[in-house]
Coordinates of C-alpha atoms in Angstrom, one line a residue:
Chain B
X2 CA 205.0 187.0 184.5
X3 CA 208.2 188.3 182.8
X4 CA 209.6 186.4 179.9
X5 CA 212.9 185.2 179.8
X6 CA 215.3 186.9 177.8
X7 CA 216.4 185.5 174.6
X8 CA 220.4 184.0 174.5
X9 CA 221.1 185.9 172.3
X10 CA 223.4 184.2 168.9
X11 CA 222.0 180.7 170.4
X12 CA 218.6 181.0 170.3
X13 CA 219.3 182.3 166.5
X14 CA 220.8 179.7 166.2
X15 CA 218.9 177.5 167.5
X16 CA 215.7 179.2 165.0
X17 CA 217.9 178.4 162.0
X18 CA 218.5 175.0 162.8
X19 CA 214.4 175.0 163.3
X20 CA 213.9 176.6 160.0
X21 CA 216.0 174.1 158.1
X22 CA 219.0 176.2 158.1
X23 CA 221.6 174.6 160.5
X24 CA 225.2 176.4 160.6
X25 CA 228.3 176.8 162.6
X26 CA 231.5 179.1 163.0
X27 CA 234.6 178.7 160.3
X28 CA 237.7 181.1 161.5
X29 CA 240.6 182.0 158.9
X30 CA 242.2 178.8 159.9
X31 CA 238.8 175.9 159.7
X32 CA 238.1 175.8 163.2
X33 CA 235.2 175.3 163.6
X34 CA 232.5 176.6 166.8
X35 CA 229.0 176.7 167.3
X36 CA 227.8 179.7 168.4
X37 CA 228.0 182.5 170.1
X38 CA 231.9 183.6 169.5
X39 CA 233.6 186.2 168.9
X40 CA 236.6 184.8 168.5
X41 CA 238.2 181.4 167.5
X42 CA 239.5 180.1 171.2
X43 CA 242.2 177.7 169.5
X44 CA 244.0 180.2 166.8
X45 CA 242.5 183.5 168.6
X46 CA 241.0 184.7 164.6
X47 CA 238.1 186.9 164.6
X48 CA 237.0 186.9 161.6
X49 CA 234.5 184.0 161.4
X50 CA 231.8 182.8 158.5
X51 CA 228.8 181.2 159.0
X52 CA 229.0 177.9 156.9
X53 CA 226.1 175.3 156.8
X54 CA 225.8 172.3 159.4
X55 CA 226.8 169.1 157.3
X56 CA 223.3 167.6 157.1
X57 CA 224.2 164.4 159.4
X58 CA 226.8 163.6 161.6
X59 CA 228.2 160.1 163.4
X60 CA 227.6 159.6 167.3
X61 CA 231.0 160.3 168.9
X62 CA 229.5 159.2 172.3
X63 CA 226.3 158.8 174.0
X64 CA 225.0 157.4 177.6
X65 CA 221.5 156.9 178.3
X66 CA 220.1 159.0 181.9
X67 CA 218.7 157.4 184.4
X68 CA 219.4 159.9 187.0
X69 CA 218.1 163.5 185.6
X70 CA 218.2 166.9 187.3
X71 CA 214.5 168.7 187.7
X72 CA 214.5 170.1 184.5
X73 CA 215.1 166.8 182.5
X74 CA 212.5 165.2 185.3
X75 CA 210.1 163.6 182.9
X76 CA 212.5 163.1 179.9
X77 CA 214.6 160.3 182.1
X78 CA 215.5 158.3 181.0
X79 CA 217.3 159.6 177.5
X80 CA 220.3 159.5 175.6
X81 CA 222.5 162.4 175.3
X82 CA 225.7 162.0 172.8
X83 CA 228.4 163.9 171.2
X84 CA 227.9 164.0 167.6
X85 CA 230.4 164.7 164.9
X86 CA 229.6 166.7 162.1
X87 CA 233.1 167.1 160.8
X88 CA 234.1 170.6 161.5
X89 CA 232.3 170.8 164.8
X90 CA 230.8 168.7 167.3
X91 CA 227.4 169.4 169.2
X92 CA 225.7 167.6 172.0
X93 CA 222.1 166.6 172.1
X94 CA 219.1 164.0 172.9
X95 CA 219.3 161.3 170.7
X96 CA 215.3 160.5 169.6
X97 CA 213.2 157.9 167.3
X98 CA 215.7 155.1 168.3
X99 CA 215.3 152.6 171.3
X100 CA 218.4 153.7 173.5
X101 CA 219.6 149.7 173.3
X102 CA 220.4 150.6 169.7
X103 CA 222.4 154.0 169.5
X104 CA 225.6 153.1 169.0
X105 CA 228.9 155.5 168.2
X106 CA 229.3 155.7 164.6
X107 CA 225.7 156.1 163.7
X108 CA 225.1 158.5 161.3
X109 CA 222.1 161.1 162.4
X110 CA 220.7 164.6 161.9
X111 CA 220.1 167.3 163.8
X112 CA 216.6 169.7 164.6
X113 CA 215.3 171.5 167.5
X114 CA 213.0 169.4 169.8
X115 CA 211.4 170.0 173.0
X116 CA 212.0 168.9 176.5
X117 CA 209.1 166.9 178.0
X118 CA 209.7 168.1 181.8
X119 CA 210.3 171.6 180.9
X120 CA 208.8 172.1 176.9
X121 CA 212.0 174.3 176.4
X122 CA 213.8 174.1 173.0
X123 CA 216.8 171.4 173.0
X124 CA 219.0 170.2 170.4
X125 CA 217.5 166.9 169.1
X126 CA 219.1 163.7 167.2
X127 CA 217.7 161.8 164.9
X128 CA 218.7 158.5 163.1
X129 CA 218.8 159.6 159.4
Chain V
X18 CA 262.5 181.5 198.3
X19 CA 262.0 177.8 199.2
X20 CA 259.2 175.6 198.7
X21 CA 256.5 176.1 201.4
X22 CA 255.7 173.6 204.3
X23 CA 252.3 172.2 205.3
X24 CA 252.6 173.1 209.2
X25 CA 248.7 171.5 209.7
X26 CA 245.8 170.3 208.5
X27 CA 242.4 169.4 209.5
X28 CA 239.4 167.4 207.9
X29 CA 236.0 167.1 208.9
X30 CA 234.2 163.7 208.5
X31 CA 233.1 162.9 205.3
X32 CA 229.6 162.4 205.0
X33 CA 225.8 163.7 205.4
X34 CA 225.7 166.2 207.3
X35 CA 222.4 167.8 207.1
X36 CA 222.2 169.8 210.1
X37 CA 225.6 171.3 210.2
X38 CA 226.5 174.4 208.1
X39 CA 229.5 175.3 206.2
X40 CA 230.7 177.5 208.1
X41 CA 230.4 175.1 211.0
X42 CA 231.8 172.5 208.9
X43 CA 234.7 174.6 208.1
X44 CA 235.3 175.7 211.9
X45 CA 236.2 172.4 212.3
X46 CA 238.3 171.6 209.9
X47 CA 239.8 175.2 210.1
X48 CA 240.3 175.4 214.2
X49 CA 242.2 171.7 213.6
X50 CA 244.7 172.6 211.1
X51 CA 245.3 175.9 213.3
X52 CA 245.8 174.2 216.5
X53 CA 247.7 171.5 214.5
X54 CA 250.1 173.8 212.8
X55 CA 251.4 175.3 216.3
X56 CA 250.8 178.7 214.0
X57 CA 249.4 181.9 216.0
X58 CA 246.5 183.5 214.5
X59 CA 247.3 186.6 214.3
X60 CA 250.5 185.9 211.9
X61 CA 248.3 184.7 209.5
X62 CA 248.2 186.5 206.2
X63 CA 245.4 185.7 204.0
X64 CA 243.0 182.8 203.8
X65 CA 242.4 180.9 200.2
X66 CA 239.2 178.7 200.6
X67 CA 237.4 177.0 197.9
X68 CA 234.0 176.6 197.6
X69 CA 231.5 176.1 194.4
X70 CA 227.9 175.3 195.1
X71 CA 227.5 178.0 198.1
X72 CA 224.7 179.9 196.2
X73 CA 222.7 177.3 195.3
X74 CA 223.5 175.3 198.7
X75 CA 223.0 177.8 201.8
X76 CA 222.3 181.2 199.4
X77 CA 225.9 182.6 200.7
X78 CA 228.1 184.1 198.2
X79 CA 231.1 185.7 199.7
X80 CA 232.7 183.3 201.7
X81 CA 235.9 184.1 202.2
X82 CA 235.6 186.3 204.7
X83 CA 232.5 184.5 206.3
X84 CA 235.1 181.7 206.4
X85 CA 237.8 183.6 207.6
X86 CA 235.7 185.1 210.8
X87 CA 234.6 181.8 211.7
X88 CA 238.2 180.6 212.3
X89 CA 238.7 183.3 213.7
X90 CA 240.9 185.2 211.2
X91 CA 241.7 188.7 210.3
X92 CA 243.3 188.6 207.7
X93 CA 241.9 188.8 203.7
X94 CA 240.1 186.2 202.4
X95 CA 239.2 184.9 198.8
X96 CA 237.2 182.5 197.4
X97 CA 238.6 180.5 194.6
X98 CA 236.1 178.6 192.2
X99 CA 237.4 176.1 189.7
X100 CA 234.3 173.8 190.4
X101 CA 235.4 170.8 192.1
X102 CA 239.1 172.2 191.2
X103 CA 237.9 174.8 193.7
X104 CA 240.2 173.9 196.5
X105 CA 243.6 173.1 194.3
X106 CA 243.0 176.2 192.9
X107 CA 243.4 177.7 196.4
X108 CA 246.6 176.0 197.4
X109 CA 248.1 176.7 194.0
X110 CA 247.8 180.4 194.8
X111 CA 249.0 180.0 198.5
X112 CA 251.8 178.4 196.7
X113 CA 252.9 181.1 194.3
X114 CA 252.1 183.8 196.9
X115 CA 254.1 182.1 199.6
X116 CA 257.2 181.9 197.5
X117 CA 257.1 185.0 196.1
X118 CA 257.6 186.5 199.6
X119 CA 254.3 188.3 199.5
X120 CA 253.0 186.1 202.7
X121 CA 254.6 184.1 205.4
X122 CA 251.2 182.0 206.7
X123 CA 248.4 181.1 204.5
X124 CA 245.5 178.9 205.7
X125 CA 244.0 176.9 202.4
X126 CA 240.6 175.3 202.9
X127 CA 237.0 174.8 201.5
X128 CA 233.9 173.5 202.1
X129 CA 230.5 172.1 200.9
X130 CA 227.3 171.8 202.0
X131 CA 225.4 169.3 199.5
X132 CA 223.3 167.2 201.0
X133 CA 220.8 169.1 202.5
X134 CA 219.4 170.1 198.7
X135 CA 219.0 166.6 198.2
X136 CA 220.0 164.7 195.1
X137 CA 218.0 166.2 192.3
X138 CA 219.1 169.4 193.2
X139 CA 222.6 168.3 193.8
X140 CA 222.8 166.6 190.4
X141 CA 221.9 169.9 188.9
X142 CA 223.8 172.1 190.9
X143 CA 226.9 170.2 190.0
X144 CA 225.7 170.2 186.4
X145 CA 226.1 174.2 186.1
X146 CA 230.1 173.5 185.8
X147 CA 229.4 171.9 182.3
X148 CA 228.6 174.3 179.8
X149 CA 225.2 175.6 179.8
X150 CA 224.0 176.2 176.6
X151 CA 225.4 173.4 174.8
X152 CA 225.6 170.6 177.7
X153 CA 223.1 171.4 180.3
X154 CA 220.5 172.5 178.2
X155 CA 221.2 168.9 176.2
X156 CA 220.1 167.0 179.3
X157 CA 224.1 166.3 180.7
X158 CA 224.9 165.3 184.4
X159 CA 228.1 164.9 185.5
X160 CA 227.5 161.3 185.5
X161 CA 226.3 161.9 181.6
X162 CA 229.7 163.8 181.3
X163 CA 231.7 161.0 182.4
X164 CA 229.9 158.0 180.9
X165 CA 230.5 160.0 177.8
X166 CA 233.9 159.7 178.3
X167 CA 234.2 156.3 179.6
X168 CA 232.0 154.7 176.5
X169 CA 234.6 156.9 174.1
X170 CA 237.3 155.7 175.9
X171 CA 236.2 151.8 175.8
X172 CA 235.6 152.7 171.8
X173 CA 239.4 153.9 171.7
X174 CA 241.4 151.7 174.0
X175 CA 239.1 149.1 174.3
X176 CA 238.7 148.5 178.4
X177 CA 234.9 147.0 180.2
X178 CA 233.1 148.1 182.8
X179 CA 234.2 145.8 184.9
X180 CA 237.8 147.0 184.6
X181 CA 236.3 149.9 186.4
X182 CA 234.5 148.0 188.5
X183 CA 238.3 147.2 190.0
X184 CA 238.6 151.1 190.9
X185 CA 236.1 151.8 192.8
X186 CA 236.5 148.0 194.8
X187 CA 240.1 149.1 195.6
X188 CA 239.3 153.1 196.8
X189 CA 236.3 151.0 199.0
X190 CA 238.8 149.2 200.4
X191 CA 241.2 151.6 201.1
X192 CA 238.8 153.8 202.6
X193 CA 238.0 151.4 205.6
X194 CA 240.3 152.4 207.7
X195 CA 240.3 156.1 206.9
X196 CA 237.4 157.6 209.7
X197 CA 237.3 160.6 207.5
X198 CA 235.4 158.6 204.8
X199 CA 232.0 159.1 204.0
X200 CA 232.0 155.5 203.2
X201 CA 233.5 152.8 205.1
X202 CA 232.2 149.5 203.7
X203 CA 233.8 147.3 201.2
X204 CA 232.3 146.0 198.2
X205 CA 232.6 143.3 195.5
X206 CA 233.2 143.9 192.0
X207 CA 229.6 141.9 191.6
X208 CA 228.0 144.6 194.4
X209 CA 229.4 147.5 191.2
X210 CA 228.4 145.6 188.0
X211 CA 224.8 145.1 189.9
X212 CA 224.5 148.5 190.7
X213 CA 221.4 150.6 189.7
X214 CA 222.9 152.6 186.5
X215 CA 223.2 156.4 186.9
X216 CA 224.3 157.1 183.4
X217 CA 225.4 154.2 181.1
X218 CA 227.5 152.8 181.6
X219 CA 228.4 154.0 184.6
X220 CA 226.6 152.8 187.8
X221 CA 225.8 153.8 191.7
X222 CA 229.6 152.6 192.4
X223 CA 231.0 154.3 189.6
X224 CA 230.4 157.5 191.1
X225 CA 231.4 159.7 194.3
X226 CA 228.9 160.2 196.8
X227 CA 226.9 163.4 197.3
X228 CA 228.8 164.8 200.3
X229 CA 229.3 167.5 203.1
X230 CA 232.5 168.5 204.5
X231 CA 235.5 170.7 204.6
X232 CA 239.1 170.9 204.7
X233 CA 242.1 173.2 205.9
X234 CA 245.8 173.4 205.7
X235 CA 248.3 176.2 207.1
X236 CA 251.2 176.0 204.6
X237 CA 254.1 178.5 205.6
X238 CA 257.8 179.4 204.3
X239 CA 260.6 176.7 204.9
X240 CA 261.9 180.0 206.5
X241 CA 258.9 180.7 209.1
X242 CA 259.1 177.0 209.9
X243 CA 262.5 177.0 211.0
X244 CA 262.4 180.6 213.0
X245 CA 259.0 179.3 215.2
X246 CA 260.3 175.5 215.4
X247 CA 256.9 174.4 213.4
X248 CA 257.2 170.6 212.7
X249 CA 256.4 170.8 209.3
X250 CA 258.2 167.9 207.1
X251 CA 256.7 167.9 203.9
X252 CA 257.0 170.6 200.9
X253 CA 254.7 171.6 198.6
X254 CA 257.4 171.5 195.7
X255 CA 255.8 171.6 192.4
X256 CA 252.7 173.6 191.4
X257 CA 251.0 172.9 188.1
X258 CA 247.3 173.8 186.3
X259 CA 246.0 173.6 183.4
X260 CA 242.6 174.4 181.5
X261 CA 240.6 172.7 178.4
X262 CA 237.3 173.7 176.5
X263 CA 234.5 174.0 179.0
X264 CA 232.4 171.5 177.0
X265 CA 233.5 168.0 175.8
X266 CA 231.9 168.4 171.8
X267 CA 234.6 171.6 171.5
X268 CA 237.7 168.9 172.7
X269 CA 239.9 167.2 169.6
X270 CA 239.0 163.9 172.2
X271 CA 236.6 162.6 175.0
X272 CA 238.9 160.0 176.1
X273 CA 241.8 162.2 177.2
X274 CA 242.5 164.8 179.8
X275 CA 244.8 167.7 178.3
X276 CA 244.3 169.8 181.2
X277 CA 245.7 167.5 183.6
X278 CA 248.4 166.9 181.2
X279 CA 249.4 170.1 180.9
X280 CA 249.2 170.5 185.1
X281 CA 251.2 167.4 185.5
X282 CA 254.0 168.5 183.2
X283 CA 254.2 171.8 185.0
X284 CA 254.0 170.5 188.2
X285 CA 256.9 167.8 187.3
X286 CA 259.2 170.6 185.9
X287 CA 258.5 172.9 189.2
X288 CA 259.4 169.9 191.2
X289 CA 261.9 168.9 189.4
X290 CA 260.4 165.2 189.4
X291 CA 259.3 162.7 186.9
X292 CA 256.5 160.4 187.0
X293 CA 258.5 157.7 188.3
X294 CA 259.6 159.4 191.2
X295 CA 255.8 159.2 192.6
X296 CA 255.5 156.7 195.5
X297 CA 251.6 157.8 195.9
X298 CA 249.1 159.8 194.3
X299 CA 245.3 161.2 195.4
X300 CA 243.8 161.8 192.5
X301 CA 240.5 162.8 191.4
X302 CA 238.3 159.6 191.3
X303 CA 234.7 161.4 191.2
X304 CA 234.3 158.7 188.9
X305 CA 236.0 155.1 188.0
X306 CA 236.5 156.7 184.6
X307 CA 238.6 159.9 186.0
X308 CA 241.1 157.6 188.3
X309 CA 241.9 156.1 184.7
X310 CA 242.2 159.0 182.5
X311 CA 244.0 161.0 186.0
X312 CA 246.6 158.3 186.1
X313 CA 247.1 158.3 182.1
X314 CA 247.4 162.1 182.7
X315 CA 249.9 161.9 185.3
X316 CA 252.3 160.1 183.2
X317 CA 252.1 156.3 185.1
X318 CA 250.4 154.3 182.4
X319 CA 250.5 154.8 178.6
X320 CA 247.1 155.8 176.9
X321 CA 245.1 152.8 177.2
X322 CA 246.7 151.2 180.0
X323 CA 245.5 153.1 183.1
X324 CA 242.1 150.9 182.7
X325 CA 243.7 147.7 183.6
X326 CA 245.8 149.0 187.0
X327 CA 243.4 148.6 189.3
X328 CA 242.7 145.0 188.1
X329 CA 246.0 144.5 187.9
X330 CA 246.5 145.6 191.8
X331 CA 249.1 148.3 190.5
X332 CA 247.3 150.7 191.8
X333 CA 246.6 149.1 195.1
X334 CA 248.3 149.8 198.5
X335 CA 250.1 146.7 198.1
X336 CA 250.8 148.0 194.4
X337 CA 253.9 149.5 193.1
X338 CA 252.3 152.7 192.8
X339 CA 249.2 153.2 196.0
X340 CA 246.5 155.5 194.3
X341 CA 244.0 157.1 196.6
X342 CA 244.7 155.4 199.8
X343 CA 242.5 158.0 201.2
X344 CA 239.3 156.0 199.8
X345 CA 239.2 158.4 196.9
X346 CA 236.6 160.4 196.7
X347 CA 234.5 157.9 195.6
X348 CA 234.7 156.0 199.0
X349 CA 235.6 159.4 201.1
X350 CA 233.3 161.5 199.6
X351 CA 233.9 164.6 197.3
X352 CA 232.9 167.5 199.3
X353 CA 233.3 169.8 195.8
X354 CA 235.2 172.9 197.5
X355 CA 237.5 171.1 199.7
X356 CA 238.3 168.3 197.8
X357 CA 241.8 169.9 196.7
X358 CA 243.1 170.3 200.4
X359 CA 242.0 167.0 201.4
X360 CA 244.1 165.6 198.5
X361 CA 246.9 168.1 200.2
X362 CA 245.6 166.5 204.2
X363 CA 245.8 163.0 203.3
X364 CA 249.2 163.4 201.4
X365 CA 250.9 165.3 204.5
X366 CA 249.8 162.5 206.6
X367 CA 251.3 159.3 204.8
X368 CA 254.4 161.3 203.9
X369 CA 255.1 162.3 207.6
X370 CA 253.5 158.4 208.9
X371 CA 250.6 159.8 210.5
X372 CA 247.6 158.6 208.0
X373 CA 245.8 155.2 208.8
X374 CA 247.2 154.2 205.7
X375 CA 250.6 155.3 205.7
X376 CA 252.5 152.1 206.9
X377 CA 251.8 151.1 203.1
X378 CA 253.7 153.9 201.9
X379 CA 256.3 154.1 204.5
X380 CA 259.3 154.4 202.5
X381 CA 257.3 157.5 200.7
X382 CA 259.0 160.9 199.9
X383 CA 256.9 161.6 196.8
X384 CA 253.7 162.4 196.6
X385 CA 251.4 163.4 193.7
X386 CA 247.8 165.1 194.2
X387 CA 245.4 165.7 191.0
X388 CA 242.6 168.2 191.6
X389 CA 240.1 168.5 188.4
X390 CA 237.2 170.4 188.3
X391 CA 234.3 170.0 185.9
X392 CA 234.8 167.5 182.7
X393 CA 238.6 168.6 183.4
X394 CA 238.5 171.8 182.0
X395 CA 240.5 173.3 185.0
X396 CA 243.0 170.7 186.6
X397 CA 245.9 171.3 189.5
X398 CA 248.6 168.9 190.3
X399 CA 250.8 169.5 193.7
X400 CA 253.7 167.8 194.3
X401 CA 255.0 166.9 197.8
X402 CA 258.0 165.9 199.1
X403 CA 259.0 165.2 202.3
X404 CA 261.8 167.9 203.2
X405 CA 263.2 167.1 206.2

C-alpha cells in the first residue's frame, strides 16, 4: 500500500490546530485566509502572517445531512456549518450538541476530529 | 459584427437514462439542432460542448472531439467546465468568437451521464465542484451547500420553507407540459413540506433531480443567416459571467450571489437592457433557494423579496414575470453539462412561439437565461431577443 501524500500547508495546518495552536492568514490589508495561499485573492498582497485562530467563533450557518456521499457514509446524519471567527470563516462538523439545538449565533471552538466512515482528519465544532 | 442567431437546437429527454451513453445522448440532441438549423456540416467551425462529471461518469476525459465525431463534425472541439456553469460557459465563448469574426457556425452543446453511478456516487461527484479541502473534506453536499445558504438567508431576510415550497410547486407545474422534463407530475406544497429532508432545511422537492441528458444549439452570424436564408429569429444579445470564492466560508455573505450579479450587469450593458425589459427568464433552480437568490441576482426583486414571488404567483406563467417555464431544472432535470444550452433551447422556443409553453409568453421579445455552476462561484447570464 502507498500512503497518501500529505496536503501540504493544510495538513500543517490542520497538526497545529491538533496541537492547540490554531491560526490563519493576515495580508498587509487584514484579510484574512486559511491556508494554503500565497497570495491574498481580494487585495492580490503577498506578504501574509500567521496570526492565531480566535479561540471560538459564532455559527454563521449550519444544515444537518441526511443524504451523505460514501465517504461521510457512517457519519449521516451530521451538521456541517460555517463558523465565524472574525477574520476568517471555516467550515466544519458541528459535534457534542444534538443537531435540534445548533443554532446560528452559537458560540463554539474549533479541533481536529475524525470521520467515522472514513477515520480521516476533519475540522470539528464544538459548543464552548 | 452583429449579435449572433440561434439557427437550431435540439434536446434530448430529460431523465434516467441508464443505458444510453453520452455520446449517444448527445448525437441526439446534436443531429436535431443540426437538422434543425438548415446549417450544412461541413461549414461548421468549431464545437463548444460542456460537460463536468465525464471522468467520474463513463472514465472519458476529452470530449470535445469525441463529441464532435459523433455528430459528425470536423471541425475543433473544446470542452468547457464551469461545473454545472459548464454549458453557459460554452455559449458565452461561441458568443464572443462569433462576433469577433473568428467563426461563422458554432454548434454549443453538453451532456451528462449521471444516473448510472447511482446517487451516492452522484452526490459526491457533484460535491468535487465545492472546494475540497475546506468543504468536501467537512462533510458538504451540494444540498449541504445550499441549505447553508437558504438557513443564512431565512436568518437575513427572514422567508420559510414553505415560501420555497411555492418554487418548486410552480417549476412542477410548468414542467407538465414540457416532454423534455425529467419530471412531469405536479405536486402540492404539502407533497414538499412532507418530503424526506436531504439537508436541512431543504427537502426531496427542494432539489433537482439526478439526471441524464444533453443539449445542442447552432448559433451563427446575423450575416450567415441572411446569405443561406436560415430562419433564425432570436439573438443572443448580451453575454455576461462572473466568478466568486470557490467556497462559501471565504464569501463577505451566504445569502447572496455576487457572481450572478456581476454576470447580470454585464450581460444588461451588452444588451443594452434592464431588468425590466425581461418578459422571461430560465434560471438556475438546482435548488428552491437558487431560483430566489437567481432572481435577486438578476435585478427583479430587491434583496429579501425574491422568497415571496413564487407565493405571490409573480413568478408564475400567468405572472408578470414567467420564471422557468421550462420546469426548471428542478422539474426538467439538471443534466450538469448541458444545462446552459437548454436554458439557451427553451428560450429560442418561447421567443419564436414554438415551446409548449410559449402561448404564456406570447408577446415576449426578452429573454433572460442564468447559468451557475457550483455554490455560484462561476455564473453566465445570456440575453435573447427576438431580432426579426
Amino acid at each position: 500500500m502507498t500512503e497518501s501524500a500529505r496536503d501540504g500547508e493544510y495538513d500543517d495546518w490542520l497538526d497545529a490546530i491538533a496541537d492547540g495552536g490554531g491560526y490563519y492568514l493576515e495580508c498587509g490589508n487584514g484579510h484574512g485566509w486559511l491556508p494554503p495561499r500565497r497570495v491574498c485573492p481580494k487585495c492580490g498582497d503577498r506578504d501574509l502572517a500567521e496570526e492565531p485562530l480566535p479561540d471560538g467563533g459564532e455559527i454563521a450557518s449550519h444544515t444537518t445531512i441526511t443524504v451523505p456521499t460514501p465517504q461521510f457514509e457512517d457519519d449521516a446524519p451530521y451538521v456541517t456549518a460555517v463558523v465565524d471567527f472574525g477574520p476568517v470563516s471555516a467550515t466544519g462538523m458541528v459535534r457534542g450538541v444534538d443537531p435540534e439545538d445548533v443554532a446560528i449565533g452559537s458560540v463554539v471552538g474549533v479541533e481536529v476530529g475524525e470521520r467515522e466512515t472514513t477515520g480521516d482528519r476533519a475540522v470539528v465544532f464544538r459548543p464552548r | 459584427m452583429s449579435d449572433p442567431r440561434i439557427a437550431g437546437a435540439g434536446v434530448t429527454k430529460f431523465g434516467e437514462h441508464p443505458e444510453r451513453t453520452g455520446r449517444d445522448l448527445f448525437a441526439e440532441a446534436g443531429l436535431e439542432a443540426l437538422d434543425a438549423s438548415g446549417v450544412d456540416r461541413g461549414d461548421v467551425d468549431a464545437l463548444y460542448y460542456g460537460n463536468f462529471m465525464g471522468e467520474l461518469a463513463e472514465h472519458q476525459g476529452h470530449q470535445g472531439p469525441l463529441m464532435a465525431e459523433t455528430i459528425g463534425l470536423e471541425a475543433p472541439a473544446t470542452r468547457f467546465e464551469a461545473a454545472c456553469a459548464s454549458a453557459g460557459a460554452a455559449v458565452r465563448e461561441a458568443v464572443t468568437t462569433l462576433r469577433n469574426g473568428e467563426a461563422e457556425v458554432i454548434v454549443v452543446g453538453g451532456a451528462e451521464r449521471m444516473t448510472n453511478i447511482g446517487t451516492a456516487a452522484a452526490t459526491d461527484a457533484l460535491a468535487i465542484a465545492a472546494d475540497d479541502l475546506f468543504e468536501v473534506r467537512a462533510g458538504m453536499t451540494f444540498p449541504g451547500a445550499y441549505a447553508l445558504m437558504a438557513r443564512s438567508y431565512f436568518d437575513q431576510y427572514g422567508g420559510t420553507h414553505e415560501d420555497l415550497a411555492h418554487v418548486a410547486v410552480k417549476n412542477h407545474e410548468h414542467a407538465l407540459v414540457n416532454d423534455h422534463a425529467q419530471i412531469q407530475k405536479e405536486i402540492a406544497v404539502e407533497d414538499a413540506l412532507e418530503a424526506p429532508t436531504i439537508a436541512s432545511p431543504l427537502g426531496l422537492y427542494d432539489s433537482c433531480p439526478i439526471t441524464d441528458g444533453a443539449a445542442a444549439a447552432v448559433l451563427t452570424t446575423a450575416e450567415y443567416a441572411a446569405e443561406h436564408d436560415l430562419d433564425a429569429p432570436v439573438a443572443i444579445t448580451g453575454t455576461g459571467q462572473g466568478g466568486d470564492n470557490l467556497a462559501l466560508q471565504d464569501r463577505p455573505h451566504l445569502a447572496q450571489t455576487p457572481a450572478a450579479d456581476k454576470a447580470a450587469e454585464e450581460a444588461y450593458g451588452d444588451a443594452g437592457v434592464g431588468p425590466d425589459d425581461v418578459d422571461v427568464a430560465e434560471v438556475h433552480d438546482c435548488f428552491t433557494i437558487a431560483e430566489v437568490l437567481a432572481t435577486e441576482s438578476l435585478g427583479f426583486f430587491e434583496r429579501g423579496e425574491g422568497i415571496t414571488a413564487a407565493r405571490e404567483g409573480i413568478t408564475d406563467r400567468r405572472g408578470e414575470l414567467p420564471v422557468n417555464l421550462s420546469g426548471g431544472l428542478k422539474a426538467k432535470g439538471h443534466p450538469v453539462g448541458a444545462t446552459g444550452v437548454a436554458q439557451l433551447a427553451t428560450l429560442a422556443w418561447l421567443l419564436d412561439g414554438s415551446h409548449p409553453r410559449a402561448d404564456d409568453v406570447s408577446d415576449a421579445t426578452v429573454g433572460v437565461a442564468h447559468n451557475a455552476g457550483g455554490t455560484v462561484a462561476s455564473t453566465t447570464v445570456h440575453v435573447l431577443e427576438v431580432a426579426e
